[in-house]
CSV table of C-alpha atoms in Angstrom, one decimal:
chain,number,residue,atom,x,y,z
A,1,UNK,CA,-0.1,0.0,-0.6
A,2,UNK,CA,1.7,3.2,-1.6
A,3,UNK,CA,0.7,7.4,0.8
A,4,UNK,CA,0.5,10.1,-0.7
A,5,UNK,CA,3.7,12.2,0.6
A,6,UNK,CA,2.3,14.8,2.5
A,7,UNK,CA,1.0,11.9,4.1
A,8,UNK,CA,4.5,10.3,4.3
A,9,UNK,CA,5.5,12.8,5.8
A,10,UNK,CA,2.9,13.3,8.9
A,11,UNK,CA,4.6,9.9,9.3
A,12,UNK,CA,7.9,11.7,9.2
A,13,UNK,CA,6.6,14.6,11.9
A,14,UNK,CA,5.7,11.9,14.0
A,15,UNK,CA,9.1,10.8,15.0
A,16,UNK,CA,10.9,13.7,14.0
A,17,UNK,CA,12.4,14.2,10.4
A,18,UNK,CA,12.5,17.5,9.6
A,19,UNK,CA,10.4,18.4,6.6
A,20,UNK,CA,9.1,21.7,5.3
A,21,UNK,CA,6.5,24.0,6.7
A,22,UNK,CA,3.3,22.7,3.8
A,23,UNK,CA,-0.3,22.0,4.0
A,24,UNK,CA,-2.1,20.0,2.6
A,25,UNK,CA,-5.2,21.6,-0.1
A,26,UNK,CA,-8.4,20.5,-2.2
A,27,UNK,CA,-9.0,23.7,-3.9
A,28,UNK,CA,-7.3,26.4,-5.9
A,29,UNK,CA,-8.0,28.6,-2.6
A,30,UNK,CA,-7.0,26.7,-0.2
A,31,UNK,CA,-4.0,26.9,-2.7
A,32,UNK,CA,-3.6,30.7,-2.0
A,33,UNK,CA,-4.9,30.5,1.6
A,34,UNK,CA,-2.1,28.1,2.2
A,35,UNK,CA,1.6,30.0,0.0
A,36,UNK,CA,-0.2,33.4,2.7
A,37,UNK,CA,0.4,31.7,6.3
A,38,UNK,CA,3.4,29.9,5.1
A,39,UNK,CA,4.6,33.6,4.3
A,40,UNK,CA,7.8,34.3,2.1
A,41,UNK,CA,8.8,35.0,-1.1
A,42,UNK,CA,8.9,31.6,-3.5
A,43,UNK,CA,6.3,28.2,-2.8
A,44,UNK,CA,6.0,24.2,-4.4
A,45,UNK,CA,3.8,23.2,-5.4
A,46,UNK,CA,2.6,19.2,-5.7
A,47,UNK,CA,0.4,17.9,-7.2
A,48,UNK,CA,-0.6,14.1,-5.1
A,49,UNK,CA,0.0,11.4,-6.9
A,50,UNK,CA,1.2,6.9,-5.9
A,51,UNK,CA,3.7,7.5,-8.9
A,52,UNK,CA,7.1,9.3,-9.7
A,53,UNK,CA,8.9,11.6,-11.7
A,54,UNK,CA,5.7,14.3,-10.2
A,55,UNK,CA,8.7,17.1,-11.6
A,56,UNK,CA,9.5,15.5,-15.7
A,57,UNK,CA,5.7,15.9,-15.9
A,58,UNK,CA,5.0,19.0,-15.2
A,59,UNK,CA,3.1,17.9,-11.3
A,60,UNK,CA,5.5,20.1,-9.6
A,61,UNK,CA,6.1,23.8,-9.8
A,62,UNK,CA,8.0,26.0,-8.0
A,63,UNK,CA,5.7,30.2,-7.9
A,64,UNK,CA,6.8,33.9,-6.3
A,65,UNK,CA,3.4,34.5,-6.1
A,66,UNK,CA,0.6,33.5,-4.3
A,67,UNK,CA,-1.2,34.3,-7.6
A,68,UNK,CA,0.5,32.3,-9.3
A,69,UNK,CA,0.1,28.9,-6.5
A,70,UNK,CA,-3.2,29.3,-6.9
A,71,UNK,CA,-3.3,29.6,-11.0
A,72,UNK,CA,-1.2,26.7,-10.8
A,73,UNK,CA,-3.2,24.6,-8.6
A,74,UNK,CA,-5.8,25.0,-10.7
A,75,UNK,CA,-4.8,23.5,-13.4
A,76,UNK,CA,-3.9,20.2,-11.5
A,77,UNK,CA,-6.7,19.5,-9.5
A,78,UNK,CA,-9.1,17.5,-11.4
A,79,UNK,CA,-6.9,17.2,-13.9
A,80,UNK,CA,-4.9,13.1,-14.4
A,81,UNK,CA,-1.0,13.3,-14.0
A,82,UNK,CA,0.8,11.3,-16.7
A,83,UNK,CA,4.2,10.5,-15.4
A,84,UNK,CA,7.4,7.5,-16.9
A,85,UNK,CA,5.1,5.5,-14.5
A,86,UNK,CA,1.7,5.7,-15.0
A,87,UNK,CA,0.3,4.6,-17.5
A,88,UNK,CA,-1.8,6.4,-20.2
A,89,UNK,CA,-4.2,7.6,-18.4
A,90,UNK,CA,-2.1,9.2,-15.8
A,91,UNK,CA,-3.4,9.1,-11.5
A,92,UNK,CA,-5.8,11.4,-11.2
A,93,UNK,CA,-4.9,15.0,-8.8
A,94,UNK,CA,-6.7,15.6,-5.6
A,95,UNK,CA,-5.2,17.2,-3.6
A,96,UNK,CA,-1.7,18.9,-3.9
A,97,UNK,CA,1.0,20.1,-1.5
A,98,UNK,CA,2.1,24.3,-0.7
A,99,UNK,CA,5.6,23.6,0.7
A,100,UNK,CA,7.7,26.9,1.7
A,101,UNK,CA,10.3,27.7,-0.5
A,102,UNK,CA,13.7,26.6,1.1
A,103,UNK,CA,17.6,27.7,0.1
A,104,UNK,CA,19.3,23.9,-1.7
A,105,UNK,CA,22.6,23.5,-0.5
A,106,UNK,CA,22.9,19.0,-1.5
A,107,UNK,CA,20.7,17.7,-2.5
A,108,UNK,CA,21.3,13.7,-1.4
A,109,UNK,CA,19.5,9.9,-1.5
A,110,UNK,CA,18.1,8.3,1.8
A,111,UNK,CA,16.2,4.8,1.3
A,112,UNK,CA,15.4,2.1,3.5
A,113,UNK,CA,14.1,-1.2,2.0
A,114,UNK,CA,14.2,-4.6,3.2
A,115,UNK,CA,17.6,-7.2,1.9
A,116,UNK,CA,15.5,-10.4,1.0
A,117,UNK,CA,19.1,-12.3,0.4
A,118,UNK,CA,20.7,-11.3,4.4
A,119,UNK,CA,17.1,-11.2,5.5
A,120,UNK,CA,18.1,-7.3,7.2
A,121,UNK,CA,16.7,-4.1,6.8
A,122,UNK,CA,19.3,-1.7,4.6
A,123,UNK,CA,20.2,1.8,3.7
A,124,UNK,CA,21.1,2.7,0.9
A,125,UNK,CA,21.9,6.8,0.9
A,126,UNK,CA,24.4,8.1,-2.6
A,127,UNK,CA,24.8,11.7,-2.8
A,128,UNK,CA,23.1,11.7,-6.0
A,129,UNK,CA,19.8,13.4,-4.6
A,130,UNK,CA,17.2,14.3,-6.4
A,131,UNK,CA,17.5,11.9,-9.6
A,132,UNK,CA,16.2,8.5,-10.7
A,133,UNK,CA,18.6,6.5,-8.3
A,134,UNK,CA,17.6,3.5,-10.5
A,135,UNK,CA,19.6,5.1,-13.2
A,136,UNK,CA,23.0,5.9,-10.6
A,137,UNK,CA,23.3,1.9,-9.3
A,138,UNK,CA,23.5,0.7,-12.8
A,139,UNK,CA,25.8,3.8,-14.8
A,140,UNK,CA,27.7,4.9,-11.2
A,141,UNK,CA,27.2,2.4,-8.8
A,142,UNK,CA,30.3,3.5,-6.1
A,143,UNK,CA,28.0,6.4,-5.3
A,144,UNK,CA,25.3,3.7,-3.8
A,145,UNK,CA,26.2,3.2,0.3
A,146,UNK,CA,24.7,0.7,2.4
A,147,UNK,CA,24.5,0.3,6.0
A,148,UNK,CA,23.0,-3.6,7.1
A,149,UNK,CA,21.1,-2.7,10.2
A,150,UNK,CA,21.5,-6.2,12.6
A,151,UNK,CA,17.6,-6.8,13.2
A,152,UNK,CA,18.9,-8.0,17.3
A,153,UNK,CA,21.1,-4.4,18.2
A,154,UNK,CA,19.7,-1.9,15.5
A,155,UNK,CA,20.7,1.1,13.9
A,156,UNK,CA,23.8,2.1,15.7
A,157,UNK,CA,25.5,5.6,15.8
A,158,UNK,CA,28.8,4.2,14.1
A,159,UNK,CA,26.3,3.0,10.6
A,160,UNK,CA,25.1,6.3,10.3
A,161,UNK,CA,28.1,8.0,10.6
A,162,UNK,CA,30.3,5.5,7.9
A,163,UNK,CA,26.8,7.0,5.7
A,164,UNK,CA,27.5,10.4,6.9
A,165,UNK,CA,31.4,9.8,5.8
A,166,UNK,CA,30.7,8.6,2.2
A,167,UNK,CA,28.5,11.6,1.9
A,168,UNK,CA,31.1,14.3,1.9
A,169,UNK,CA,28.9,15.2,5.5
A,170,UNK,CA,31.0,17.3,8.0
A,171,UNK,CA,31.0,16.7,11.7
A,172,UNK,CA,28.4,19.5,11.9
A,173,UNK,CA,26.2,17.0,10.4
A,174,UNK,CA,26.4,14.3,12.0
A,175,UNK,CA,23.9,14.2,14.9
A,176,UNK,CA,21.1,15.9,12.2
A,177,UNK,CA,21.5,12.5,10.0
A,178,UNK,CA,21.5,10.3,12.7
A,179,UNK,CA,18.8,11.5,14.0
A,180,UNK,CA,17.5,11.2,10.4
A,181,UNK,CA,18.3,7.5,9.4
A,182,UNK,CA,17.0,6.6,13.9
A,183,UNK,CA,13.3,8.6,13.4
A,184,UNK,CA,13.0,7.0,9.8
A,185,UNK,CA,14.6,3.0,11.6
A,186,UNK,CA,11.5,3.9,13.6
A,187,UNK,CA,8.7,4.5,11.5
A,188,UNK,CA,10.3,1.3,9.6
A,189,UNK,CA,9.5,-1.3,12.4
A,190,UNK,CA,6.4,0.1,13.8
A,191,UNK,CA,4.1,0.6,11.0
A,192,UNK,CA,5.4,-2.4,9.1
A,193,UNK,CA,6.5,-0.5,5.5
A,194,UNK,CA,8.4,-2.5,3.1
A,195,UNK,CA,10.0,1.2,1.9
A,196,UNK,CA,11.1,4.5,2.6
A,197,UNK,CA,13.1,7.3,0.5
A,198,UNK,CA,13.8,10.1,0.9
A,199,UNK,CA,15.2,11.7,-2.5
A,200,UNK,CA,15.9,14.4,-1.8
A,201,UNK,CA,17.7,14.5,1.4
A,202,UNK,CA,18.9,18.4,1.2
A,203,UNK,CA,21.1,20.5,2.9
A,204,UNK,CA,19.4,23.7,3.4
A,205,UNK,CA,21.5,26.8,3.3
A,206,UNK,CA,21.3,26.9,6.1
A,207,UNK,CA,23.1,24.1,7.6
A,208,UNK,CA,20.0,21.7,8.3
A,209,UNK,CA,19.1,18.6,6.8
A,210,UNK,CA,15.5,18.4,5.8
A,211,UNK,CA,13.4,15.9,4.1
A,212,UNK,CA,12.3,17.4,0.4
A,213,UNK,CA,10.9,14.5,-0.6
A,214,UNK,CA,9.5,11.5,0.9
A,215,UNK,CA,7.5,7.7,-0.8
A,216,UNK,CA,6.6,5.1,1.5
A,217,UNK,CA,5.5,1.6,0.7
A,218,UNK,CA,3.5,0.0,3.7
A,219,UNK,CA,3.2,-4.1,3.7
A,220,UNK,CA,-0.2,-5.0,2.4
A,221,UNK,CA,-0.7,-8.5,5.2
A,222,UNK,CA,-0.1,-5.3,7.8
A,223,UNK,CA,-2.8,-3.5,6.7
A,224,UNK,CA,-4.9,-6.8,6.0
A,225,UNK,CA,-4.8,-7.9,9.8
A,226,UNK,CA,-5.5,-5.4,11.5
A,227,UNK,CA,-2.2,-3.7,12.7
A,228,UNK,CA,-2.2,-0.9,10.5
A,229,UNK,CA,-5.5,1.1,11.8
A,230,UNK,CA,-4.2,4.5,10.5
A,231,UNK,CA,-2.9,4.3,7.5
A,232,UNK,CA,-5.6,2.0,6.4
A,233,UNK,CA,-7.3,4.7,6.8
A,234,UNK,CA,-4.7,6.6,4.6
A,235,UNK,CA,-5.5,4.3,1.6
A,236,UNK,CA,-6.5,6.4,-1.6
A,237,UNK,CA,-8.6,4.2,-4.5
A,238,UNK,CA,-8.3,6.5,-6.2
A,239,UNK,CA,-4.8,6.1,-6.7
A,240,UNK,CA,-5.6,2.2,-7.3
A,241,UNK,CA,-7.1,0.0,-10.0
A,242,UNK,CA,-10.0,-0.9,-9.6
A,243,UNK,CA,-10.2,-3.5,-11.3
A,244,UNK,CA,-8.0,-4.3,-9.0
A,245,UNK,CA,-9.1,-3.5,-6.1
A,246,UNK,CA,-12.0,-5.0,-6.6
A,247,UNK,CA,-10.4,-8.2,-6.7
A,248,UNK,CA,-8.5,-7.5,-4.0
A,249,UNK,CA,-12.6,-7.4,-2.3
A,250,UNK,CA,-13.1,-10.8,-3.3
A,251,UNK,CA,-10.1,-12.7,-2.0
A,252,UNK,CA,-8.5,-12.3,-5.4
A,253,UNK,CA,-4.4,-12.0,-6.4
A,254,UNK,CA,-5.1,-10.0,-10.4
A,255,UNK,CA,-3.1,-7.4,-11.7
A,256,UNK,CA,-4.0,-5.6,-15.3
A,257,UNK,CA,-1.3,-5.7,-18.1
A,258,UNK,CA,-1.6,-5.2,-21.3
A,259,UNK,CA,-2.3,-8.3,-23.7
A,260,UNK,CA,-5.5,-9.7,-24.8
A,261,UNK,CA,-5.8,-12.6,-23.5
A,262,UNK,CA,-7.0,-13.3,-19.5
A,263,UNK,CA,-5.8,-16.0,-17.6
A,264,UNK,CA,-7.2,-17.7,-14.2
A,265,UNK,CA,-5.5,-19.8,-12.6
A,266,UNK,CA,-4.9,-20.5,-8.8
A,267,UNK,CA,-1.2,-20.6,-7.5
A,268,UNK,CA,1.0,-17.4,-7.9
A,269,UNK,CA,4.2,-19.6,-9.2
A,270,UNK,CA,1.6,-21.3,-11.7
A,271,UNK,CA,0.0,-18.0,-12.8
A,272,UNK,CA,3.7,-17.0,-13.9
A,273,UNK,CA,4.8,-20.4,-15.9
A,274,UNK,CA,1.4,-19.8,-17.7
A,275,UNK,CA,1.0,-16.1,-18.8
A,276,UNK,CA,5.6,-17.2,-19.7
A,277,UNK,CA,4.1,-19.5,-21.7
A,278,UNK,CA,1.3,-18.0,-23.5
A,279,UNK,CA,3.9,-15.4,-24.5
A,280,UNK,CA,5.5,-18.6,-26.3
A,281,UNK,CA,3.7,-19.0,-28.1
A,282,UNK,CA,2.7,-15.5,-29.5
A,283,UNK,CA,0.3,-14.4,-27.2
A,284,UNK,CA,0.1,-11.0,-25.0
A,285,UNK,CA,-1.1,-12.1,-21.1
A,286,UNK,CA,-4.1,-9.1,-20.1
A,287,UNK,CA,-3.7,-10.2,-16.4
A,288,UNK,CA,-2.7,-11.2,-13.3
A,289,UNK,CA,-5.3,-13.9,-12.2
A,290,UNK,CA,-4.9,-16.7,-9.1
A,291,UNK,CA,-7.9,-17.1,-7.4
A,292,UNK,CA,-5.6,-19.1,-4.1
A,293,UNK,CA,-5.9,-22.2,-2.7
A,294,UNK,CA,-8.8,-22.4,-1.4
A,295,UNK,CA,-10.9,-20.6,-4.1
A,296,UNK,CA,-15.1,-22.0,-4.5
A,297,UNK,CA,-17.3,-21.1,-7.4
A,298,UNK,CA,-18.7,-19.2,-6.1
A,299,UNK,CA,-15.6,-16.8,-6.5
A,300,UNK,CA,-14.1,-18.7,-9.5
A,301,UNK,CA,-17.8,-17.0,-11.1
A,302,UNK,CA,-16.5,-13.8,-9.4
A,303,UNK,CA,-12.8,-14.0,-11.0
A,304,UNK,CA,-14.3,-14.6,-14.9
A,305,UNK,CA,-16.8,-10.7,-13.8
A,306,UNK,CA,-13.4,-8.9,-13.0
A,307,UNK,CA,-11.5,-11.0,-15.5
A,308,UNK,CA,-14.1,-10.0,-19.0
A,309,UNK,CA,-15.0,-6.2,-16.7
A,310,UNK,CA,-12.1,-5.4,-19.1
A,311,UNK,CA,-13.0,-4.4,-23.6
A,312,UNK,CA,-9.3,-5.7,-24.9
A,313,UNK,CA,-9.7,-9.7,-23.0
A,314,UNK,CA,-10.2,-11.4,-26.8
A,315,UNK,CA,-10.0,-15.0,-24.5
A,316,UNK,CA,-9.9,-16.8,-21.0
A,317,UNK,CA,-7.8,-20.0,-20.7
A,318,UNK,CA,-8.2,-21.0,-17.6
A,319,UNK,CA,-5.9,-23.6,-16.0
A,320,UNK,CA,-6.2,-25.3,-12.4
A,321,UNK,CA,-3.9,-27.6,-10.7
A,322,UNK,CA,-5.8,-29.1,-8.4
A,323,UNK,CA,-4.0,-30.0,-4.9
A,324,UNK,CA,-6.1,-28.3,-1.7
A,325,UNK,CA,-8.9,-27.1,-4.4
A,326,UNK,CA,-11.4,-29.5,-6.4
A,327,UNK,CA,-11.2,-29.6,-10.3
A,328,UNK,CA,-15.3,-30.3,-10.3
A,329,UNK,CA,-15.3,-28.0,-7.4
A,330,UNK,CA,-13.3,-25.5,-10.4
A,331,UNK,CA,-15.2,-27.7,-12.7
A,332,UNK,CA,-19.2,-25.7,-12.0
A,333,UNK,CA,-17.3,-23.1,-11.1
A,334,UNK,CA,-16.8,-22.3,-14.3
A,335,UNK,CA,-19.4,-23.6,-15.8
A,336,UNK,CA,-22.2,-21.0,-13.7
A,337,UNK,CA,-19.2,-18.5,-14.8
A,338,UNK,CA,-20.3,-19.0,-17.9
A,339,UNK,CA,-23.8,-19.4,-17.7
A,340,UNK,CA,-24.5,-15.9,-15.4
A,341,UNK,CA,-22.5,-14.3,-17.6
A,342,UNK,CA,-23.3,-14.9,-20.8
A,343,UNK,CA,-19.3,-15.1,-21.9
A,344,UNK,CA,-19.1,-14.5,-25.5
A,345,UNK,CA,-15.0,-14.9,-26.3
A,346,UNK,CA,-13.2,-18.7,-26.0
A,347,UNK,CA,-12.4,-19.9,-23.2
A,348,UNK,CA,-9.8,-22.7,-23.2
A,349,UNK,CA,-9.6,-24.9,-19.6
A,350,UNK,CA,-6.9,-26.6,-18.3
A,351,UNK,CA,-7.7,-28.9,-15.8
A,352,UNK,CA,-5.3,-31.2,-13.4
A,353,UNK,CA,-4.9,-32.8,-10.3
A,354,UNK,CA,-8.0,-33.7,-7.3
A,355,UNK,CA,-11.0,-35.4,-9.5
A,356,UNK,CA,-9.8,-33.9,-12.4
A,357,UNK,CA,-11.7,-36.6,-14.5
A,358,UNK,CA,-15.1,-35.6,-12.9
A,359,UNK,CA,-14.1,-32.2,-13.1
A,360,UNK,CA,-14.0,-33.0,-17.6
A,361,UNK,CA,-16.5,-35.4,-17.1
A,362,UNK,CA,-19.0,-31.6,-16.4
A,363,UNK,CA,-17.0,-30.2,-18.8
A,364,UNK,CA,-18.4,-32.2,-21.0
A,365,UNK,CA,-22.1,-32.4,-20.2
A,366,UNK,CA,-22.1,-28.6,-19.9
A,367,UNK,CA,-22.8,-27.7,-22.8
A,368,UNK,CA,-21.3,-24.9,-23.4
A,369,UNK,CA,-18.3,-24.0,-25.6
A,370,UNK,CA,-16.2,-24.5,-23.5
A,371,UNK,CA,-11.8,-25.9,-24.7
A,372,UNK,CA,-10.4,-28.7,-23.2
A,373,UNK,CA,-6.8,-29.4,-23.4
A,374,UNK,CA,-4.2,-31.9,-22.1
A,375,UNK,CA,-1.1,-29.8,-21.1
A,376,UNK,CA,-0.3,-26.6,-20.2
A,377,UNK,CA,1.3,-26.5,-23.9
A,378,UNK,CA,-1.2,-27.3,-25.4
A,379,UNK,CA,-4.2,-24.8,-23.6
A,380,UNK,CA,-1.5,-22.2,-24.3
A,381,UNK,CA,-1.5,-22.7,-27.6
A,382,UNK,CA,-5.3,-23.7,-27.7
A,383,UNK,CA,-5.7,-20.2,-27.0
A,384,UNK,CA,-3.7,-18.0,-28.8
A,385,UNK,CA,-4.9,-19.9,-32.2
A,386,UNK,CA,-9.2,-18.6,-30.9
A,387,UNK,CA,-8.6,-14.7,-30.1
A,388,UNK,CA,-6.9,-15.3,-33.5
A,389,UNK,CA,-2.7,-15.1,-33.5
A,390,UNK,CA,-1.2,-17.5,-33.8
A,391,UNK,CA,-2.8,-21.8,-34.8
A,392,UNK,CA,-1.4,-24.9,-32.7
A,393,UNK,CA,0.5,-27.8,-33.5
A,394,UNK,CA,-1.3,-30.6,-34.9
A,395,UNK,CA,-4.0,-30.2,-34.4
A,396,UNK,CA,-7.3,-28.2,-34.1
A,397,UNK,CA,-7.7,-24.8,-32.9
A,398,UNK,CA,-11.9,-26.2,-32.0
A,399,UNK,CA,-11.9,-29.3,-31.1
């Protein structure tokens, strides 16, 4: 679960991490009032969306008069911002953050994440703040410095000093950097976070350290089990893909993709393998959909509805391995869904595992135009052929 910048900075401030003074507003008039309340000679107006690259996309601007703040906020609010991290439709802008202008002496990068290989929380820092850290990591990896935190000992002051020296900070800034890192570490643990990024962390003209930007990602599992009630209330569904939200309500793991072959699979690994084989046969998956191991006929029917809510879907491949879930139950769900929804695109079904023969018999006796497949390769070839992208070798497209 992602947070908006203003929400992340609210959490930063609670941990003593210094941030610029600012106000989140939802109208152009409020934006002007915020600028006047802050005072000063310059203000930064930032579109609040769950995407990076806002500056390059025109979503961040420095203004030098309250009237300009009002006009610029008016151009953002109610529109959709397209960045390199969004699709072509972009993300809706429903709020903007108006902050005081600050003199920037240096821009740094500071991040906190979980390193799966070492099973540790790791701090990453670079003197190349304000730019895409991925590019720096690829082109100049020597400018990325890390500190691995032992879970029993926690973040140590010497690790903060080591990163500070690596960033070229003087002794005057070591205490401030230590306080920032310790605040972020507490936040990371207390709020069950999976990622924190401060890009840039600036040294101001007055010599202070300030978190000029903030990105926070929360572990979805912690939110779902109710460990983070306050953060749950911060969720902005307008920033999430509508179909994915609907799928989550039915305990379906769904991600929208760019192809035209809908996939319904049980198990994340099998789902990824299914998409790979579809691509191998010249097709393009329209989604990732894992119905889970404990699915039932109702959930299968809902999965069909979600897949078919996309006008891009020209065919559906169902690939089920019956372990915990029985193939006959899946078959009943498929028959029920096809009859209820009136599916008008070709459906290829591959079943294997518990009660597979009963499942195949249910499909065969249904009288529905469902295409059976013997294995995954055969299923992929048949669905690709059925949507008109190629022909399956050694078989007819409609047996």
